[in-house]
Amino acid sequence: MAEPTTQPPVQHSDPAYPLLETDLQIFKAVHVIEEGHRRSLLKDLQPSDLADHKYHLEGEKKEVLRRAVCTHSTREHLLNNIIAWAKETSSETIYWLFSPAGMGKTTIAYTIVCCFELATSEDTIVLGGNFLCSQQFEETRFVTCIIHMIIYHLALRCKAFADALTHSRKLDTINQNLCTQLDGLLIGPWQASESARLADLLAPPEYIIVIDALDEIDGAGGSEFLRDLLNVINENCLNGLKFFATSWPDPNLVAHVGSFADKQLYHLEVVLFEEAQADISTYLNASLRHGGDKVIKRVVAAAAGLFIYASTVVKYIGKHTPLEQRKLLKKLFPVSIIPEMLPGATALLDELYIQILLHAFGEFDRDIYLHRLHILFTFLCTSECTSTSIVTGLLTEDSNTDPDSSSVSKANSAVSEMSIADDILQRLYVVLYTENNKVLWYHKSFPDFFFDQNQSKTYWCDRAEHHQRLMASCFRVMKEGLQFNIANIKSSFVFDCDNTTLLDAVTNKISSTLSCTCQNWDQHFFSTALPALNPISYEPAEVEWAM
């Protein structure tokens, strides 16, 4: 057998070949050095693992963060709208989805992230980065972490951007203010990389950045970040980059973006109550197959658009057998009783409401905080939903006669009681709203939270005590405001229908606060712990006069 012959090494007659080989080796070495340098610089951003949708949650973190995609056949209309917006190359740069707390925005955002993470080479847009905010952990609740995370993700997914970022020499801005970081780490490098991105035929034409639950950022940081992001988008061209963000509604921010000349820069979307209710019904029917249509309908009604409520019900009931599920549901949601919050299943909402109150009142001194809390209690304890003017009218009368309120009066000397009440309403816009000049709440669980000391803890409202305060206010308002022939009617022989000045006289002489106290003082009286009445403060003649 012939032995195999060994091929002699190829001889290159071109004298330039050794130089070419040396150049290639140098190029590879430089590439390795640059890649190492790039990764070293990116690590300086200190991205948050917990804020990434791919992070594998275990133990306590899994229990706290609770990330899951939408149940099949739910939120289809909204999800299709978001996906269509993302894939349309001529659509707006930013899509802002907002709704009150607990309506499922995080589940929607997580579904969108997973959808674009699975994008193929044929898709017109892929996931560029994501940040899922949460108040629970330090690395998920600071606004600078958002910027660092999305820059890190985008640099890993888009080489042209990573190169531009590395050569920009702007990574030293990571500890500077928000606008400087957005400009130096995102806007400048992204614009600088445009020609390289367009030249790379293998790179996707567009990237989407998903930022969820900006309301979870410390203080007003989430709103400030969104405002600054909207401003830089309004002032700069970011071809090939889109943002999807979710948060609570922010009326001031809506008004701000409404002033932009170019309306194609942003898309505002609110989670509709009707759609949420329909999807909750689908979700409950899929999760509690043995519940029965009638009981499921009662649970849907009790949820009132809050996915967090529905998911809490499922968690509470789902661990039992089908027979036990039916019994528990019938017990918790009987036909003859208006559904209440589940005993032992309110922890999620309790935590949510406490965070909302911390954001609203946490910055104030104790006296101011207590005064504002009493105004909020008055909104919740008035027998009829009423306006800020009536509520503050009651408390203004009270504060004018209460010698112990001087510290509150001094602390708020620069603003009126009405402006304080309006500010409270604005700070609590995620749980309260106004309609027909009445203050209302999105869900019954909010006042229920305050009236249960185990749930609200330091925010507890002692209803009997507060009704006593309101009864005292009603007595004072009526005693000071009521008088014989208050409308100054000239003759009792003239029928009301013939008195053309009567309506104007009543409007001018009887304030809305006085009218409200006359109609509702008895509700506060009978809601008071009567044995606790102070005989010095409430003389028998005063009570007899009022009755």
Coordinates of N, CA and C in Angstrom, one line a residue, residues 176-352:
Q176 N -23.6 61.6 36.3 CA -24.1 63.0 36.1 C -25.6 63.0 36.1
N177 N -26.2 64.2 35.9 CA -27.7 64.3 35.9 C -28.3 63.6 34.8
L178 N -29.6 63.5 34.9 CA -30.4 62.6 34.0 C -30.3 63.1 32.5
C179 N -30.5 64.4 32.3 CA -30.4 64.9 30.9 C -29.0 64.7 30.3
T180 N -28.0 64.9 31.1 CA -26.6 64.7 30.6 C -26.4 63.3 30.2
Q181 N -26.9 62.4 31.0 CA -26.7 60.9 30.7 C -27.5 60.6 29.4
L182 N -28.7 61.0 29.3 CA -29.5 60.7 28.1 C -28.8 61.2 26.9
D183 N -28.3 62.5 27.0 CA -27.6 63.1 25.8 C -26.3 62.4 25.5
G184 N -25.4 62.1 26.5 CA -24.1 61.6 26.3 C -24.1 60.1 26.0
L185 N -25.0 59.3 26.7 CA -24.9 57.9 26.6 C -25.9 57.3 25.5
L186 N -26.9 58.0 25.2 CA -27.9 57.5 24.3 C -28.1 58.3 23.0
I187 N -28.4 59.6 23.1 CA -28.7 60.4 21.9 C -27.5 60.5 21.0
G188 N -26.4 61.0 21.6 CA -25.2 61.2 20.8 C -24.7 60.0 20.1
P189 N -24.4 58.9 20.8 CA -23.9 57.7 20.2 C -24.9 57.1 19.2
W190 N -26.2 57.2 19.5 CA -27.2 56.6 18.6 C -27.2 57.3 17.2
Q191 N -27.2 58.7 17.3 CA -27.1 59.4 16.1 C -25.8 59.2 15.3
A192 N -24.7 59.1 16.1 CA -23.4 58.9 15.5 C -23.3 57.5 14.8
S193 N -24.1 56.6 15.2 CA -24.0 55.2 14.7 C -24.9 55.0 13.5
E194 N -25.7 56.0 13.1 CA -26.7 55.8 12.1 C -26.1 55.3 10.7
S195 N -25.1 55.9 10.3 CA -24.5 55.4 9.0 C -24.0 54.0 9.0
A196 N -23.4 53.6 10.1 CA -22.9 52.2 10.3 C -24.0 51.3 10.4
R197 N -25.1 51.7 11.1 CA -26.3 50.8 11.2 C -27.0 50.5 9.9
L198 N -27.1 51.6 9.1 CA -27.7 51.5 7.8 C -26.8 50.7 6.8
A199 N -25.5 50.7 7.0 CA -24.6 50.0 6.1 C -24.6 48.5 6.4
D200 N -25.0 48.1 7.6 CA -25.0 46.7 8.1 C -26.3 46.1 7.7
L201 N -26.2 45.3 6.6 CA -27.4 44.7 6.0 C -28.0 43.6 7.0
L202 N -27.2 43.0 7.9 CA -27.6 42.0 8.8 C -28.3 42.5 10.0
A203 N -28.1 43.8 10.3 CA -28.7 44.4 11.5 C -30.2 44.8 11.2
P204 N -31.0 44.6 12.2 CA -32.4 44.9 12.1 C -32.6 46.4 11.9
P205 N -33.6 46.9 11.2 CA -33.8 48.3 10.9 C -34.2 49.1 12.2
E206 N -34.9 48.5 13.1 CA -35.3 49.2 14.3 C -35.2 48.4 15.6
Y207 N -35.0 49.1 16.7 CA -35.0 48.5 18.0 C -36.0 49.1 18.9
I208 N -36.6 48.3 19.8 CA -37.6 48.8 20.8 C -37.0 48.6 22.2
I209 N -37.2 49.7 23.0 CA -36.8 49.7 24.4 C -38.1 49.7 25.2
V210 N -38.2 48.7 26.1 CA -39.4 48.6 27.0 C -39.1 48.9 28.4
I211 N -39.8 49.9 29.0 CA -39.6 50.3 30.4 C -41.0 50.2 31.1
D212 N -41.0 49.4 32.1 CA -42.3 49.1 32.8 C -42.4 49.7 34.2
A213 N -43.6 50.2 34.5 CA -43.9 50.6 35.9 C -43.0 51.8 36.4
L214 N -42.9 52.9 35.6 CA -42.1 54.0 36.0 C -42.6 54.6 37.3
D215 N -43.9 54.3 37.7 CA -44.4 54.8 39.0 C -43.7 54.2 40.2
E216 N -43.0 53.1 39.9 CA -42.3 52.4 41.0 C -40.9 53.0 41.3
I217 N -40.5 54.0 40.5 CA -39.2 54.6 40.8 C -39.4 55.6 42.0
D218 N -38.3 55.7 42.7 CA -38.3 56.5 44.0 C -38.8 57.9 43.7
G219 N -39.7 58.4 44.6 CA -40.1 59.8 44.5 C -40.8 60.1 43.2
A220 N -40.5 61.2 42.6 CA -41.1 61.6 41.3 C -40.1 61.2 40.1
G221 N -39.1 60.4 40.4 CA -38.1 60.0 39.4 C -38.7 59.5 38.1
G222 N -39.7 58.6 38.2 CA -40.3 58.0 37.0 C -40.9 59.0 36.1
S223 N -41.7 60.0 36.6 CA -42.3 61.0 35.8 C -41.2 61.9 35.2
E224 N -40.2 62.2 36.0 CA -39.1 63.1 35.6 C -38.3 62.4 34.4
F225 N -38.1 61.1 34.5 CA -37.4 60.4 33.5 C -38.2 60.4 32.2
L226 N -39.5 60.1 32.3 CA -40.4 60.1 31.1 C -40.5 61.5 30.5
R227 N -40.5 62.5 31.3 CA -40.6 63.9 30.8 C -39.3 64.2 30.1
D228 N -38.1 63.9 30.7 CA -36.9 64.2 30.0 C -36.7 63.4 28.7
L229 N -37.2 62.1 28.8 CA -37.1 61.3 27.6 C -38.0 61.8 26.4
L230 N -39.2 62.3 26.8 CA -40.1 62.9 25.8 C -39.5 64.2 25.2
N231 N -38.8 64.9 26.1 CA -38.2 66.2 25.7 C -37.1 65.9 24.7
V232 N -36.2 64.9 25.0 CA -35.1 64.7 24.1 C -35.6 64.1 22.7
I233 N -36.6 63.3 22.8 CA -37.2 62.8 21.6 C -37.8 63.9 20.8
N234 N -38.4 64.9 21.4 CA -39.0 66.0 20.8 C -37.9 66.9 20.1
E235 N -36.7 66.9 20.7 CA -35.7 67.8 20.2 C -34.7 67.1 19.3
N236 N -34.7 65.8 19.3 CA -33.6 65.1 18.5 C -34.3 64.0 17.7
C237 N -33.6 63.7 16.6 CA -34.1 62.6 15.7 C -33.5 61.3 16.1
L238 N -34.3 60.3 16.4 CA -33.8 59.0 16.8 C -34.3 57.9 15.9
N239 N -33.9 58.0 14.6 CA -34.3 57.0 13.6 C -33.9 55.6 14.0
G240 N -34.8 54.7 14.0 CA -34.5 53.3 14.3 C -34.6 52.9 15.7
L241 N -35.1 53.8 16.6 CA -35.3 53.5 18.0 C -36.7 53.9 18.5
K242 N -37.3 53.0 19.2 CA -38.7 53.2 19.7 C -38.7 52.9 21.2
F243 N -39.6 53.5 21.9 CA -39.8 53.3 23.3 C -41.2 52.9 23.7
F244 N -41.4 51.9 24.5 CA -42.7 51.5 25.0 C -42.6 51.7 26.6
A245 N -43.4 52.5 27.2 CA -43.3 52.8 28.6 C -44.7 52.7 29.2
T246 N -44.7 52.2 30.5 CA -46.0 52.1 31.2 C -45.8 52.8 32.6
S247 N -46.9 53.4 33.1 CA -46.9 54.0 34.4 C -48.3 54.4 34.8
W248 N -48.5 54.9 36.0 CA -49.8 55.5 36.4 C -50.0 56.7 35.5
P249 N -51.3 57.2 35.4 CA -51.5 58.4 34.6 C -50.9 59.6 35.3
D250 N -50.5 60.6 34.5 CA -49.9 61.8 35.0 C -50.4 62.9 34.2
P251 N -51.5 63.6 34.8 CA -52.1 64.7 34.0 C -51.2 65.8 33.6
N252 N -50.2 66.1 34.4 CA -49.3 67.2 34.1 C -48.4 66.8 32.9
L253 N -48.0 65.6 32.9 CA -47.2 65.1 31.8 C -48.0 65.0 30.5
V254 N -49.2 64.6 30.6 CA -50.1 64.5 29.4 C -50.2 65.9 28.8
A255 N -50.5 66.9 29.7 CA -50.6 68.3 29.2 C -49.3 68.8 28.6
H256 N -48.1 68.4 29.2 CA -46.8 68.8 28.7 C -46.6 68.2 27.2
V257 N -46.8 67.0 27.0 CA -46.6 66.4 25.7 C -47.6 66.9 24.7
G258 N -48.8 67.4 25.2 CA -49.8 67.9 24.3 C -49.3 69.2 23.7
S259 N -48.3 69.9 24.3 CA -47.8 71.1 23.8 C -46.8 71.0 22.7
F260 N -46.3 69.7 22.4 CA -45.4 69.5 21.4 C -46.0 69.8 20.0
A261 N -45.2 70.4 19.2 CA -45.6 70.7 17.8 C -45.8 69.5 17.0
D262 N -44.9 68.5 17.1 CA -45.0 67.3 16.3 C -45.7 66.2 17.1
K263 N -47.0 66.0 16.7 CA -47.8 65.0 17.4 C -47.5 63.6 17.1
Q264 N -46.6 63.4 16.1 CA -46.2 62.0 15.7 C -45.1 61.5 16.5
L265 N -44.6 62.2 17.5 CA -43.5 61.7 18.3 C -44.0 60.8 19.4
Y266 N -45.2 60.9 19.8 CA -45.7 60.1 20.9 C -47.1 59.5 20.7
H267 N -47.4 58.4 21.4 CA -48.7 57.8 21.3 C -49.1 57.5 22.8
L268 N -50.3 58.1 23.1 CA -50.8 57.9 24.5 C -51.9 56.9 24.5
E269 N -51.9 56.0 25.4 CA -52.9 54.9 25.4 C -53.3 54.7 26.9
V270 N -54.6 54.6 27.2 CA -55.1 54.3 28.5 C -55.7 53.0 28.5
V271 N -55.5 52.2 29.6 CA -56.2 50.9 29.7 C -57.6 51.1 30.0
L272 N -58.5 50.8 29.1 CA -59.9 51.0 29.2 C -60.6 50.0 30.3
F273 N -61.4 50.6 31.1 CA -62.1 49.8 32.1 C -62.9 48.6 31.5
E274 N -63.6 48.9 30.5 CA -64.5 47.9 29.8 C -63.6 46.7 29.3
E275 N -62.5 47.0 28.7 CA -61.7 46.0 28.1 C -61.0 45.2 29.3
A276 N -60.6 45.9 30.3 CA -60.1 45.2 31.5 C -61.0 44.2 32.1
Q277 N -62.3 44.7 32.2 CA -63.3 43.8 32.8 C -63.5 42.5 32.0
A278 N -63.6 42.7 30.6 CA -63.8 41.6 29.8 C -62.6 40.6 29.8
D279 N -61.4 41.1 29.9 CA -60.2 40.3 30.0 C -60.1 39.6 31.4
I280 N -60.6 40.3 32.4 CA -60.6 39.6 33.7 C -61.5 38.5 33.7
S281 N -62.7 38.6 33.1 CA -63.6 37.5 33.0 C -63.0 36.3 32.2
T282 N -62.3 36.6 31.2 CA -61.6 35.5 30.4 C -60.5 34.9 31.3
Y283 N -59.8 35.7 32.0 CA -58.7 35.2 32.9 C -59.3 34.3 34.0
L284 N -60.4 34.7 34.6 CA -60.9 34.0 35.7 C -61.6 32.7 35.2
N285 N -62.2 32.7 34.1 CA -62.8 31.5 33.5 C -61.7 30.5 33.2
A286 N -60.5 31.0 32.7 CA -59.4 30.1 32.4 C -58.8 29.5 33.6
S287 N -58.7 30.4 34.7 CA -58.0 30.0 35.9 C -58.8 29.2 36.9
L288 N -60.1 29.5 36.9 CA -61.0 28.9 37.9 C -62.1 28.2 37.1
R289 N -61.7 27.1 36.5 CA -62.7 26.4 35.6 C -63.9 25.8 36.3
H290 N -63.8 25.6 37.6 CA -64.8 25.0 38.3 C -65.6 26.0 39.2
G291 N -65.4 27.2 38.9 CA -66.1 28.2 39.7 C -67.6 28.4 39.5
G292 N -68.0 28.3 38.2 CA -69.4 28.5 37.9 C -69.6 29.9 37.3
D293 N -70.4 30.1 36.3 CA -70.6 31.4 35.6 C -71.1 32.4 36.6
K294 N -72.1 32.1 37.4 CA -72.7 33.1 38.3 C -71.7 33.7 39.3
V295 N -70.9 32.8 39.9 CA -69.9 33.2 40.9 C -68.8 34.0 40.2
I296 N -68.3 33.5 39.0 CA -67.3 34.2 38.3 C -67.7 35.7 38.0
K297 N -69.0 35.8 37.6 CA -69.5 37.2 37.3 C -69.4 38.1 38.5
R298 N -69.7 37.5 39.7 CA -69.6 38.3 40.9 C -68.2 38.7 41.3
V299 N -67.3 37.8 41.0 CA -65.8 38.1 41.2 C -65.4 39.2 40.2
V300 N -65.8 39.1 39.0 CA -65.5 40.1 38.0 C -66.0 41.5 38.4
A301 N -67.2 41.5 38.9 CA -67.8 42.7 39.4 C -67.0 43.3 40.6
A302 N -66.6 42.4 41.5 CA -65.8 42.8 42.7 C -64.5 43.4 42.3
A303 N -63.9 42.8 41.2 CA -62.5 43.2 40.8 C -62.5 44.6 40.2
A304 N -63.6 45.0 39.6 CA -63.8 46.4 39.1 C -62.6 46.9 38.3
G305 N -62.2 46.0 37.4 CA -61.1 46.4 36.4 C -59.7 46.1 37.0
L306 N -59.5 45.7 38.2 CA -58.2 45.5 38.8 C -57.8 44.0 38.6
F307 N -56.8 43.8 37.7 CA -56.2 42.5 37.5 C -55.5 42.0 38.8
I308 N -55.0 42.9 39.6 CA -54.3 42.5 40.8 C -55.3 41.9 41.8
Y309 N -56.5 42.4 41.8 CA -57.6 41.7 42.6 C -57.9 40.3 42.1
A310 N -58.1 40.2 40.8 CA -58.5 39.0 40.2 C -57.4 37.9 40.4
S311 N -56.1 38.4 40.2 CA -55.0 37.4 40.4 C -54.9 37.0 41.8
T312 N -55.2 37.9 42.8 CA -55.2 37.6 44.2 C -56.2 36.5 44.5
V313 N -57.4 36.7 43.9 CA -58.5 35.7 44.1 C -58.0 34.3 43.6
V314 N -57.4 34.3 42.4 CA -56.9 33.0 41.8 C -55.9 32.4 42.7
K315 N -55.0 33.2 43.2 CA -53.9 32.6 44.1 C -54.5 32.1 45.3
Y316 N -55.5 32.8 45.9 CA -56.1 32.4 47.1 C -57.0 31.1 46.9
I317 N -57.7 31.0 45.8 CA -58.6 29.9 45.6 C -57.9 28.7 44.9
G318 N -56.9 29.0 44.0 CA -56.4 28.0 43.1 C -55.7 26.8 43.7
K319 N -55.2 26.9 44.9 CA -54.5 25.8 45.5 C -55.4 24.7 46.0
H320 N -56.7 25.0 46.0 CA -57.7 24.0 46.5 C -58.2 23.1 45.4
T321 N -58.9 22.0 45.8 CA -59.5 21.1 44.9 C -60.7 21.8 44.2
P322 N -61.2 21.3 43.1 CA -62.4 21.9 42.4 C -63.6 22.0 43.3
L323 N -63.9 21.0 44.1 CA -65.0 21.1 45.0 C -64.8 22.2 46.1
E324 N -63.6 22.3 46.6 CA -63.3 23.3 47.6 C -63.3 24.7 47.0
Q325 N -62.9 24.8 45.7 CA -62.9 26.1 45.1 C -64.3 26.6 45.0
R326 N -65.2 25.7 44.6 CA -66.6 26.2 44.4 C -67.2 26.6 45.8
K327 N -66.9 25.9 46.8 CA -67.4 26.2 48.1 C -66.8 27.5 48.6
L328 N -65.5 27.7 48.4 CA -64.9 29.0 48.9 C -65.4 30.2 48.1
L329 N -65.6 30.0 46.8 CA -66.1 31.1 46.0 C -67.5 31.5 46.4
K330 N -68.3 30.5 46.6 CA -69.7 30.8 47.0 C -69.8 31.5 48.4
K331 N -68.8 31.1 49.3 CA -68.8 31.6 50.6 C -68.3 33.1 50.6
L332 N -67.2 33.3 49.7 CA -66.6 34.6 49.7 C -67.4 35.6 48.8
F333 N -68.2 35.1 47.8 CA -68.9 35.9 46.9 C -70.4 35.5 46.9
P334 N -71.1 35.5 48.0 CA -72.5 35.1 48.0 C -73.4 36.0 47.2
V335 N -74.5 35.5 46.8 CA -75.4 36.3 45.9 C -76.0 37.5 46.7
S336 N -76.3 37.3 48.0 CA -77.0 38.3 48.8 C -76.1 39.4 49.4
I337 N -74.8 39.2 49.3 CA -73.9 40.2 49.9 C -73.0 40.8 48.8
I338 N -72.8 42.1 49.0 CA -71.9 42.8 48.1 C -70.5 42.2 48.3
P339 N -69.8 41.8 47.3 CA -68.4 41.2 47.5 C -67.5 42.1 48.2
E340 N -66.8 41.6 49.2 CA -65.8 42.4 49.9 C -64.4 41.8 49.5
M341 N -63.4 42.5 50.0 CA -62.0 42.0 49.7 C -61.8 40.8 50.5
L342 N -61.1 39.9 49.9 CA -60.8 38.6 50.5 C -60.0 38.7 51.8
P343 N -60.5 38.0 52.9 CA -59.7 38.0 54.1 C -58.4 37.3 53.9
G344 N -57.3 37.9 54.3 CA -56.0 37.3 54.1 C -55.5 37.4 52.7
A345 N -56.2 38.0 51.8 CA -55.7 38.1 50.4 C -55.6 39.5 49.9
T346 N -55.4 40.4 50.9 CA -55.3 41.8 50.5 C -53.8 42.3 50.6
A347 N -52.9 41.5 50.8 CA -51.5 41.9 51.1 C -50.9 42.7 49.9
L348 N -51.2 42.3 48.7 CA -50.7 43.0 47.5 C -51.2 44.4 47.4
L349 N -52.6 44.5 47.6 CA -53.2 45.9 47.5 C -52.7 46.7 48.6
D350 N -52.6 46.1 49.8 CA -52.2 46.9 51.0 C -50.8 47.5 50.7
E351 N -49.9 46.7 50.3 CA -48.6 47.1 50.0 C -48.6 48.2 48.9
L352 N -49.4 48.1 47.9 CA -49.5 49.0 46.9 C -50.0 50.4 47.4

